[in-house]
PDB file of C-alpha atoms in Angstrom:
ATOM      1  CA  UNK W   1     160.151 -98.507   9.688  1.00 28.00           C
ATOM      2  CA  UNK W   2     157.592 -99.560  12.213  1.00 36.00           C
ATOM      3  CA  UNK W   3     158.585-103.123  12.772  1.00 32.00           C
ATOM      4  CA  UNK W   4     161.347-104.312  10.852  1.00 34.00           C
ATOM      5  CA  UNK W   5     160.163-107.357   8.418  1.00 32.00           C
ATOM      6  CA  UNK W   6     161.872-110.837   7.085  1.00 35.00           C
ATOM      7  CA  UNK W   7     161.499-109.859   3.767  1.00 35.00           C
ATOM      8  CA  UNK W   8     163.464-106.404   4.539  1.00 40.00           C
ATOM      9  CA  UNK W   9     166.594-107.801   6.882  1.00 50.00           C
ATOM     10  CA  UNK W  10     168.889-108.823   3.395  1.00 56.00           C
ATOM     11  CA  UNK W  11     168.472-105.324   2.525  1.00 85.00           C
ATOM     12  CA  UNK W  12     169.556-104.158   5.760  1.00 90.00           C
ATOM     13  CA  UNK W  13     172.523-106.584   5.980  1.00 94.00           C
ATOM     14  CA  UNK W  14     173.501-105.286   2.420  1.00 95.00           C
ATOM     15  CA  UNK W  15     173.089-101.641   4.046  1.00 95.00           C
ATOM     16  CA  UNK W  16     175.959-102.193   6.818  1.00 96.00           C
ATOM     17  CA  UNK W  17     178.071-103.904   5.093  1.00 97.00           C
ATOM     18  CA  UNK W  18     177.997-100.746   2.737  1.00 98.00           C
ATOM     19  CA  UNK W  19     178.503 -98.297   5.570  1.00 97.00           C
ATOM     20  CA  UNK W  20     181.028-100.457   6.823  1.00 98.00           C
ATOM     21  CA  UNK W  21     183.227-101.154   3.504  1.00 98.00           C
ATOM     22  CA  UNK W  22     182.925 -97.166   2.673  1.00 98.00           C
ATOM     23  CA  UNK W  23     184.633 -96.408   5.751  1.00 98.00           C
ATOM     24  CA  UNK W  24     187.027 -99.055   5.876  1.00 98.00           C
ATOM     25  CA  UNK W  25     188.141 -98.345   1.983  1.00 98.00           C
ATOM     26  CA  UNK W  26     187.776 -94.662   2.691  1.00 98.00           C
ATOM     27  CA  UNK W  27     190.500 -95.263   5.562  1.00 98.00           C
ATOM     28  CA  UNK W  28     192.625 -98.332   4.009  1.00 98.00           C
ATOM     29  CA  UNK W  29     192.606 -97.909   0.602  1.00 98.00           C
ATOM     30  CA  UNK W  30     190.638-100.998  -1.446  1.00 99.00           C
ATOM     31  CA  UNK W  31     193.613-103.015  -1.709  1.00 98.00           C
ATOM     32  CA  UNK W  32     194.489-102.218   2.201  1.00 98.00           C
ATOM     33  CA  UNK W  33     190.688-102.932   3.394  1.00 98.00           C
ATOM     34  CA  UNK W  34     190.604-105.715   5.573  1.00 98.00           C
ATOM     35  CA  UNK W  35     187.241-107.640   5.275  1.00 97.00           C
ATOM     36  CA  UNK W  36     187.581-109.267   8.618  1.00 97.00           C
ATOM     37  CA  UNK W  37     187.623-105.364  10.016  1.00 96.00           C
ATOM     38  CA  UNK W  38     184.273-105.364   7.912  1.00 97.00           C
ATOM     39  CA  UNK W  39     182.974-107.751   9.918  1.00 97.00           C
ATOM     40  CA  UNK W  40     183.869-106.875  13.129  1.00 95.00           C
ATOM     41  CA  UNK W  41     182.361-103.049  12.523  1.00 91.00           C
ATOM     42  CA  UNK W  42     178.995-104.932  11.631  1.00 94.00           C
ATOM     43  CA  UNK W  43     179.236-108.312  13.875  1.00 93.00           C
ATOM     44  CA  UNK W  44     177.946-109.830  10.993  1.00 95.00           C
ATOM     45  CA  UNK W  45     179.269-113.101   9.804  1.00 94.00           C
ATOM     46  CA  UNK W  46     181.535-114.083   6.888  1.00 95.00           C
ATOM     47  CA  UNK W  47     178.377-115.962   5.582  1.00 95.00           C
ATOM     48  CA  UNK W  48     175.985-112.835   5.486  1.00 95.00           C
ATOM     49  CA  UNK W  49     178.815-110.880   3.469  1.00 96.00           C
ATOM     50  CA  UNK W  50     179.702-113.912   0.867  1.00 95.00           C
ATOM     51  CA  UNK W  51     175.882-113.819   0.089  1.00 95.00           C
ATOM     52  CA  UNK W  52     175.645-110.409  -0.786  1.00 96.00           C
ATOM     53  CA  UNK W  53     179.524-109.841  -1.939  1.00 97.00           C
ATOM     54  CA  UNK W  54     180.867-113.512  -3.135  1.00 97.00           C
ATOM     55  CA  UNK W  55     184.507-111.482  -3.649  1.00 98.00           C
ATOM     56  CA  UNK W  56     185.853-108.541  -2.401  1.00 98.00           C
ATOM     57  CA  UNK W  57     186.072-106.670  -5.676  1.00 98.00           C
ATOM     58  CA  UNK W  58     182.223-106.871  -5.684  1.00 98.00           C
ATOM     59  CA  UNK W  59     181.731-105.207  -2.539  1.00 98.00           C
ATOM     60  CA  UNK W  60     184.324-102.909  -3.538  1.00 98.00           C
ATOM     61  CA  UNK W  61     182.406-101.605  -6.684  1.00 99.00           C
ATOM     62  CA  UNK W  62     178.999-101.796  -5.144  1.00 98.00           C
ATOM     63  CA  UNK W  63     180.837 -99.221  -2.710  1.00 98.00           C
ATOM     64  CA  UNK W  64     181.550 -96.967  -5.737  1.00 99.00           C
ATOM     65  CA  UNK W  65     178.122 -97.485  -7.304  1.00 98.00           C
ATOM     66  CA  UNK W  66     175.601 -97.566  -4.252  1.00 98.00           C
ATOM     67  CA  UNK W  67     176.878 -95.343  -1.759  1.00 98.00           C
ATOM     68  CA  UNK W  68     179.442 -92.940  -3.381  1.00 98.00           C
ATOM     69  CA  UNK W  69     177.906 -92.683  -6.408  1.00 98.00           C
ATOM     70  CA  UNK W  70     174.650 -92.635  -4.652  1.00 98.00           C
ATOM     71  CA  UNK W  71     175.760 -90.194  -1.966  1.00 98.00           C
ATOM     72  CA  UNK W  72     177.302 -87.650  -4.767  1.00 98.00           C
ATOM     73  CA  UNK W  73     174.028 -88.087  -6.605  1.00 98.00           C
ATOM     74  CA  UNK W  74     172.209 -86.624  -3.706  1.00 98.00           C
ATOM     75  CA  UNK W  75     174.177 -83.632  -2.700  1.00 97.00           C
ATOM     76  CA  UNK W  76     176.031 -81.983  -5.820  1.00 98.00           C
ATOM     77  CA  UNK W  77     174.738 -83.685  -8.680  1.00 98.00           C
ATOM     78  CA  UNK W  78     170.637 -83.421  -8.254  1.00 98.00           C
ATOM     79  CA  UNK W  79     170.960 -79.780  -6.846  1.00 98.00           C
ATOM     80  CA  UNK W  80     173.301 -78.925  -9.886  1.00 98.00           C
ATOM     81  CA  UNK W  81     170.800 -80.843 -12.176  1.00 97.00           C
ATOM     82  CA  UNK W  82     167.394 -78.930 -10.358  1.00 96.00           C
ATOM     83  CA  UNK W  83     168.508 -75.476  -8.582  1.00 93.00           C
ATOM     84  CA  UNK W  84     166.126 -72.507 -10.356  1.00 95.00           C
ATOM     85  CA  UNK W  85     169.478 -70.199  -9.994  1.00 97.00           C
ATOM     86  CA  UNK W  86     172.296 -72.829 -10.984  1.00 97.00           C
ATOM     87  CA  UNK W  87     174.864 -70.544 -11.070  1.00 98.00           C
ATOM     88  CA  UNK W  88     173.935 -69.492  -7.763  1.00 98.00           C
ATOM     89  CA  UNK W  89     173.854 -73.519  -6.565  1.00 98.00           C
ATOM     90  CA  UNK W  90     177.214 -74.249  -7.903  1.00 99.00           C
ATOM     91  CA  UNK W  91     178.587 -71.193  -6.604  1.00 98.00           C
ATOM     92  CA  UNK W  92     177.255 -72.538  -3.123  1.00 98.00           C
ATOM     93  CA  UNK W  93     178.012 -76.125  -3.847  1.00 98.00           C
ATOM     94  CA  UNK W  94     181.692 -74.763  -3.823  1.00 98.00           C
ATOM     95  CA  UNK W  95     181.891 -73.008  -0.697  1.00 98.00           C
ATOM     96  CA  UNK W  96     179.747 -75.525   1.475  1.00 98.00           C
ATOM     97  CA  UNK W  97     182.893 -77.850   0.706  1.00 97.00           C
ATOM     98  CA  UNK W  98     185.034 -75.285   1.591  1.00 97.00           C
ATOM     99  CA  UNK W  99     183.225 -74.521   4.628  1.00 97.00           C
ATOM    100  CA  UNK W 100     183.138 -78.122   5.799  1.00 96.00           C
ATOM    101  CA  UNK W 101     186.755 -78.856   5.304  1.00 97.00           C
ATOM    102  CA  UNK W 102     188.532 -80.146   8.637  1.00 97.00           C
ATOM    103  CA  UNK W 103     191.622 -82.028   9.567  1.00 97.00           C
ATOM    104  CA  UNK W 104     189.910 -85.478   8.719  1.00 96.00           C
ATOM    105  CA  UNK W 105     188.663 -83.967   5.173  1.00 95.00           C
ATOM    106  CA  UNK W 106     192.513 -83.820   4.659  1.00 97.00           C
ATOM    107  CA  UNK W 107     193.861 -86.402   6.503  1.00 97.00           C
ATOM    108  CA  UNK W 108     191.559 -89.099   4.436  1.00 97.00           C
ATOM    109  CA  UNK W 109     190.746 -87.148   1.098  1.00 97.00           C
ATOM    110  CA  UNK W 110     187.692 -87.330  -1.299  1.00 97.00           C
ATOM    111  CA  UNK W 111     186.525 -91.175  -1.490  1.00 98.00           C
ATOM    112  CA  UNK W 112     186.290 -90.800  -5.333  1.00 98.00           C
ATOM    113  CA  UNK W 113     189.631 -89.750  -5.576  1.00 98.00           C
ATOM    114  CA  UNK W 114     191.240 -91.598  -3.644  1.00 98.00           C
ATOM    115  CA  UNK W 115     189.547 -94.681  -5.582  1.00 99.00           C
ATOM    116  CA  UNK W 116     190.913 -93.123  -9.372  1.00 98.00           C
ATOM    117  CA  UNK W 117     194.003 -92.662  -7.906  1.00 97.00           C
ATOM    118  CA  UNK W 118     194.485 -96.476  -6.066  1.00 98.00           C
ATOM    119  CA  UNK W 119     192.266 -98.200  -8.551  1.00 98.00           C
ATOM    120  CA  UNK W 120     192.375 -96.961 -12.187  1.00 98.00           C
ATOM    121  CA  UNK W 121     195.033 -97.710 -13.279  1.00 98.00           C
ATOM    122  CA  UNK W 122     194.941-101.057 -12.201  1.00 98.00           C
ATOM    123  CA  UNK W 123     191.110-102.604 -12.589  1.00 98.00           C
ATOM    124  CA  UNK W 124     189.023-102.065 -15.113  1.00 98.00           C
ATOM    125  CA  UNK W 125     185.832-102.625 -13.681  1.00 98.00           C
ATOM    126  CA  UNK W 126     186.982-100.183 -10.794  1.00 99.00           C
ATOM    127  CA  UNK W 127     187.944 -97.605 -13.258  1.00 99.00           C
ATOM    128  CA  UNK W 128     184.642 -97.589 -15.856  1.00 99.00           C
ATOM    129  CA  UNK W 129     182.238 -97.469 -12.664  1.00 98.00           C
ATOM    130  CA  UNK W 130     184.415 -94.119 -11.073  1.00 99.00           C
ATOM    131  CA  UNK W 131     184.143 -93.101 -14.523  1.00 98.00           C
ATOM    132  CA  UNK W 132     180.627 -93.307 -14.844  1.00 99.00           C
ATOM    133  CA  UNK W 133     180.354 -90.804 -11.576  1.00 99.00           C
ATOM    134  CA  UNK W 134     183.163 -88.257 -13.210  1.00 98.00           C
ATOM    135  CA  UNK W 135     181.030 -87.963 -16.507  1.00 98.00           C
ATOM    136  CA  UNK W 136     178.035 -87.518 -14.378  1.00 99.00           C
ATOM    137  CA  UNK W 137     179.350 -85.109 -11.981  1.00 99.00           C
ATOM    138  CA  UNK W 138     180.654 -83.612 -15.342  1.00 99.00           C
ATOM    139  CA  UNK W 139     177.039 -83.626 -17.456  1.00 99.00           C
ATOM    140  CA  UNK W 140     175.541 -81.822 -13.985  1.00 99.00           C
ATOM    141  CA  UNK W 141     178.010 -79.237 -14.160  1.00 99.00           C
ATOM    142  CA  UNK W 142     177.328 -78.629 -18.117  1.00 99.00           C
ATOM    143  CA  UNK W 143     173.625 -78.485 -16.886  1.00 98.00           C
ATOM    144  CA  UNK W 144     174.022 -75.774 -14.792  1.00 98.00           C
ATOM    145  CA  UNK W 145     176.508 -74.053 -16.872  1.00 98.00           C
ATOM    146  CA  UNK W 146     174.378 -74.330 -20.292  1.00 98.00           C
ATOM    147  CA  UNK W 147     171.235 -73.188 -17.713  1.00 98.00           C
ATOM    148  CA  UNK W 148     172.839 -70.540 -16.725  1.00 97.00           C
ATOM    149  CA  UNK W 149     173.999 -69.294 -20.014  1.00 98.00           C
ATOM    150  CA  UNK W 150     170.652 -69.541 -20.876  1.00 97.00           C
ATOM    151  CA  UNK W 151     169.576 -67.400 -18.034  1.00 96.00           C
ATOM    152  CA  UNK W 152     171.715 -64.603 -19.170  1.00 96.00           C
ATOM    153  CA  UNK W 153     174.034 -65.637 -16.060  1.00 96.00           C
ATOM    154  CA  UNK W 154     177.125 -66.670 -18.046  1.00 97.00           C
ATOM    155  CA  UNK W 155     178.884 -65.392 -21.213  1.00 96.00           C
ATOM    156  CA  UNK W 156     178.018 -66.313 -24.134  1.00 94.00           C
ATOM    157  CA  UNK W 157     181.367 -67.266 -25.301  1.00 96.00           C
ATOM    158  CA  UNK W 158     181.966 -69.935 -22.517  1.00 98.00           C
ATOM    159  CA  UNK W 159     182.445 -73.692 -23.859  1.00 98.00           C
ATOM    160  CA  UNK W 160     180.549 -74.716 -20.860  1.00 98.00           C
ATOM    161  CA  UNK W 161     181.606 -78.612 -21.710  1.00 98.00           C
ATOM    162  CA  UNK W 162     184.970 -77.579 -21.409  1.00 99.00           C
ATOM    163  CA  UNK W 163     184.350 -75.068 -18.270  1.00 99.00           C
ATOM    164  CA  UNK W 164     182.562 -78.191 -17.013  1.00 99.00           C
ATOM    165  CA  UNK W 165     185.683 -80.882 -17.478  1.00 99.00           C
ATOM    166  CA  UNK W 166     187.732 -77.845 -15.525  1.00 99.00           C
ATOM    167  CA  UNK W 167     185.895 -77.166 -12.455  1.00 99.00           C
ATOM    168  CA  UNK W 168     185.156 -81.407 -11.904  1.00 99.00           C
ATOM    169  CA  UNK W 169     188.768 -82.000 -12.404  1.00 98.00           C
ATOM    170  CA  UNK W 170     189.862 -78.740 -10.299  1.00 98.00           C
ATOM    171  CA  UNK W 171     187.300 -79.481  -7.418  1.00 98.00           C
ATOM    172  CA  UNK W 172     188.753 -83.489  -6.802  1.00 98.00           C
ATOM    173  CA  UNK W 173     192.432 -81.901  -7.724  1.00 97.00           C
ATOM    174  CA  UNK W 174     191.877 -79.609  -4.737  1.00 98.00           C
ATOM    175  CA  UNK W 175     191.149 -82.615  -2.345  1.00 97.00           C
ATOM    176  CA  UNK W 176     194.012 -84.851  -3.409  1.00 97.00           C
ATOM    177  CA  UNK W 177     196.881 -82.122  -3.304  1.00 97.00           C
ATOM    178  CA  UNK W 178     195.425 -81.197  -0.256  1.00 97.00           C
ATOM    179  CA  UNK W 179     195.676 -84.671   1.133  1.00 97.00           C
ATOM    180  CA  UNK W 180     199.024 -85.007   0.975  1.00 97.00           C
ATOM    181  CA  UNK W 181     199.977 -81.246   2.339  1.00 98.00           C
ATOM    182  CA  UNK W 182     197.258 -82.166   4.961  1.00 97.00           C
ATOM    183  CA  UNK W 183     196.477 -78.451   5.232  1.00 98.00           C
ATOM    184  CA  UNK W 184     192.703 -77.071   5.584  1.00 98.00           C
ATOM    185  CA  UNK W 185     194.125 -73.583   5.237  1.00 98.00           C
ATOM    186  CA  UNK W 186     195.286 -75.022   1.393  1.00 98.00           C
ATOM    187  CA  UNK W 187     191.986 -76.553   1.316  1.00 98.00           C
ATOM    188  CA  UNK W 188     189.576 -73.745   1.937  1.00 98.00           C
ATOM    189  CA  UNK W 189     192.446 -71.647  -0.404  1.00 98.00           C
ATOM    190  CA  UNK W 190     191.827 -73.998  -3.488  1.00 98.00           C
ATOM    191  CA  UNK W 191     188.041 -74.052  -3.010  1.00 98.00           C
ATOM    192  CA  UNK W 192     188.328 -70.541  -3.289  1.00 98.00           C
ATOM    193  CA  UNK W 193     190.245 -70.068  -5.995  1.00 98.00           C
ATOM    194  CA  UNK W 194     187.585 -72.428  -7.709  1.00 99.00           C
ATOM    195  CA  UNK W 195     184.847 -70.368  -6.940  1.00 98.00           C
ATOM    196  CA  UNK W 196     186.954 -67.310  -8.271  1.00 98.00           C
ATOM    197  CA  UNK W 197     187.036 -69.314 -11.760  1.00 98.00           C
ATOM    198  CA  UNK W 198     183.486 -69.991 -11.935  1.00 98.00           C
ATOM    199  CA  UNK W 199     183.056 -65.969 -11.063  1.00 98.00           C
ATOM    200  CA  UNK W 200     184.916 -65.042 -13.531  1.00 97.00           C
ATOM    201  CA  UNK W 201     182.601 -66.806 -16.117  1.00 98.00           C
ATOM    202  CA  UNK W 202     179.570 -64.406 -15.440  1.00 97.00           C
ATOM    203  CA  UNK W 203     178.208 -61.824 -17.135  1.00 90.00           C
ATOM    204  CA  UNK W 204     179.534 -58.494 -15.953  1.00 78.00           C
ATOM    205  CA  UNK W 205     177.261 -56.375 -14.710  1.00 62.00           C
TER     206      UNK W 205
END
């Protein structure tokens, strides 16, 4: 942005007090979060965050929607949903995580899952917005899987909606077991382990 414009500022207000709400839930927990932390990550005022987020619980589910949702969107989901080789991409996909794992991967855990774990069970709105970003990271999956059936990749007997439902349930199982051994060694393991499944679903040669 060249020179930042009046119209433009709300959106960038909106924008921090995103970044700063992901980080602070990501840390906390929602019901932990602290909105005056919020604040002081920003230095923006109670009055700028009541005009974008009149309660808490709405800046807690834009959080799901506009940034995790969002951010998910961006690196699994589209690639899963466009790669030419989508075997190949989720194959990837799988050890990228695996590769990026580190103590604070395991000492704060996958933002989604952390969020169905805390927030499910207890909010409804909480739990059909997560839900909306399982079932897509779920359909994206499927997508690759039916492509790659297609391709001649996969076997033909593979339910890839089921193989789907597996590997999206697997993949955010390996993060929250994980979290509480706080072990990247277990990590890395489990990630593996995954990609081993989705192995075993090809063609052999």
């Amino acid at each position: 942005m060249i020179a930042p414009m009046v119209t433009r500022q709300p959106d960038h207000t909106r924008s921090r007090l995103l970044e700063a709400a992901f980080a602070e839930i990501h840390q906390q927990g929602f019901q932990g979060a602290s909105l005056t932390r919020i604040l002081e990550g920003t230095g923006l005022t109670k009055g700028a965050l009541y005009h974008h987020f009149p309660t808490k619980q709405e800046l807690g589910l834009a959080v799901v929607d506009e940034v995790i949702h969002e951010r998910l969107d961006a690196i699994l989901f589209t690639p899963l949903r466009q790669g030419a080789d989508p075997i190949g991409t989720l194959l990837a996909l799988i050890r990228a995580r695996a590769a990026d794992a580190s103590p604070a991967t395991v000492r704060l855990g996958c933002p989604l899952n952390n969020l169905m774990q805390e927030m499910s069970p207890v909010d409804p709105q909480f739990r059909a917005r997560l839900t909306r970003v399982l079932e897509d990271w779920t359909a994206a999956v499927e997508s690759a899987l039916r492509r790659g059936q297609a391709q001649g990749q996969l076997r033909a007997g593979v339910d890839c909606r089921e193989a789907a439902l597996f590997i999206t349930a697997a993949w955010e199982g390996c993060f929250g077991v994980c979290k509480n051994l706080q072990s990247v060694p277990a990590l890395t393991g489990c990630l593996r382990q995954l990609e081993g499944y989705v192995r075993g679903l090809l063609m052999t040669p």
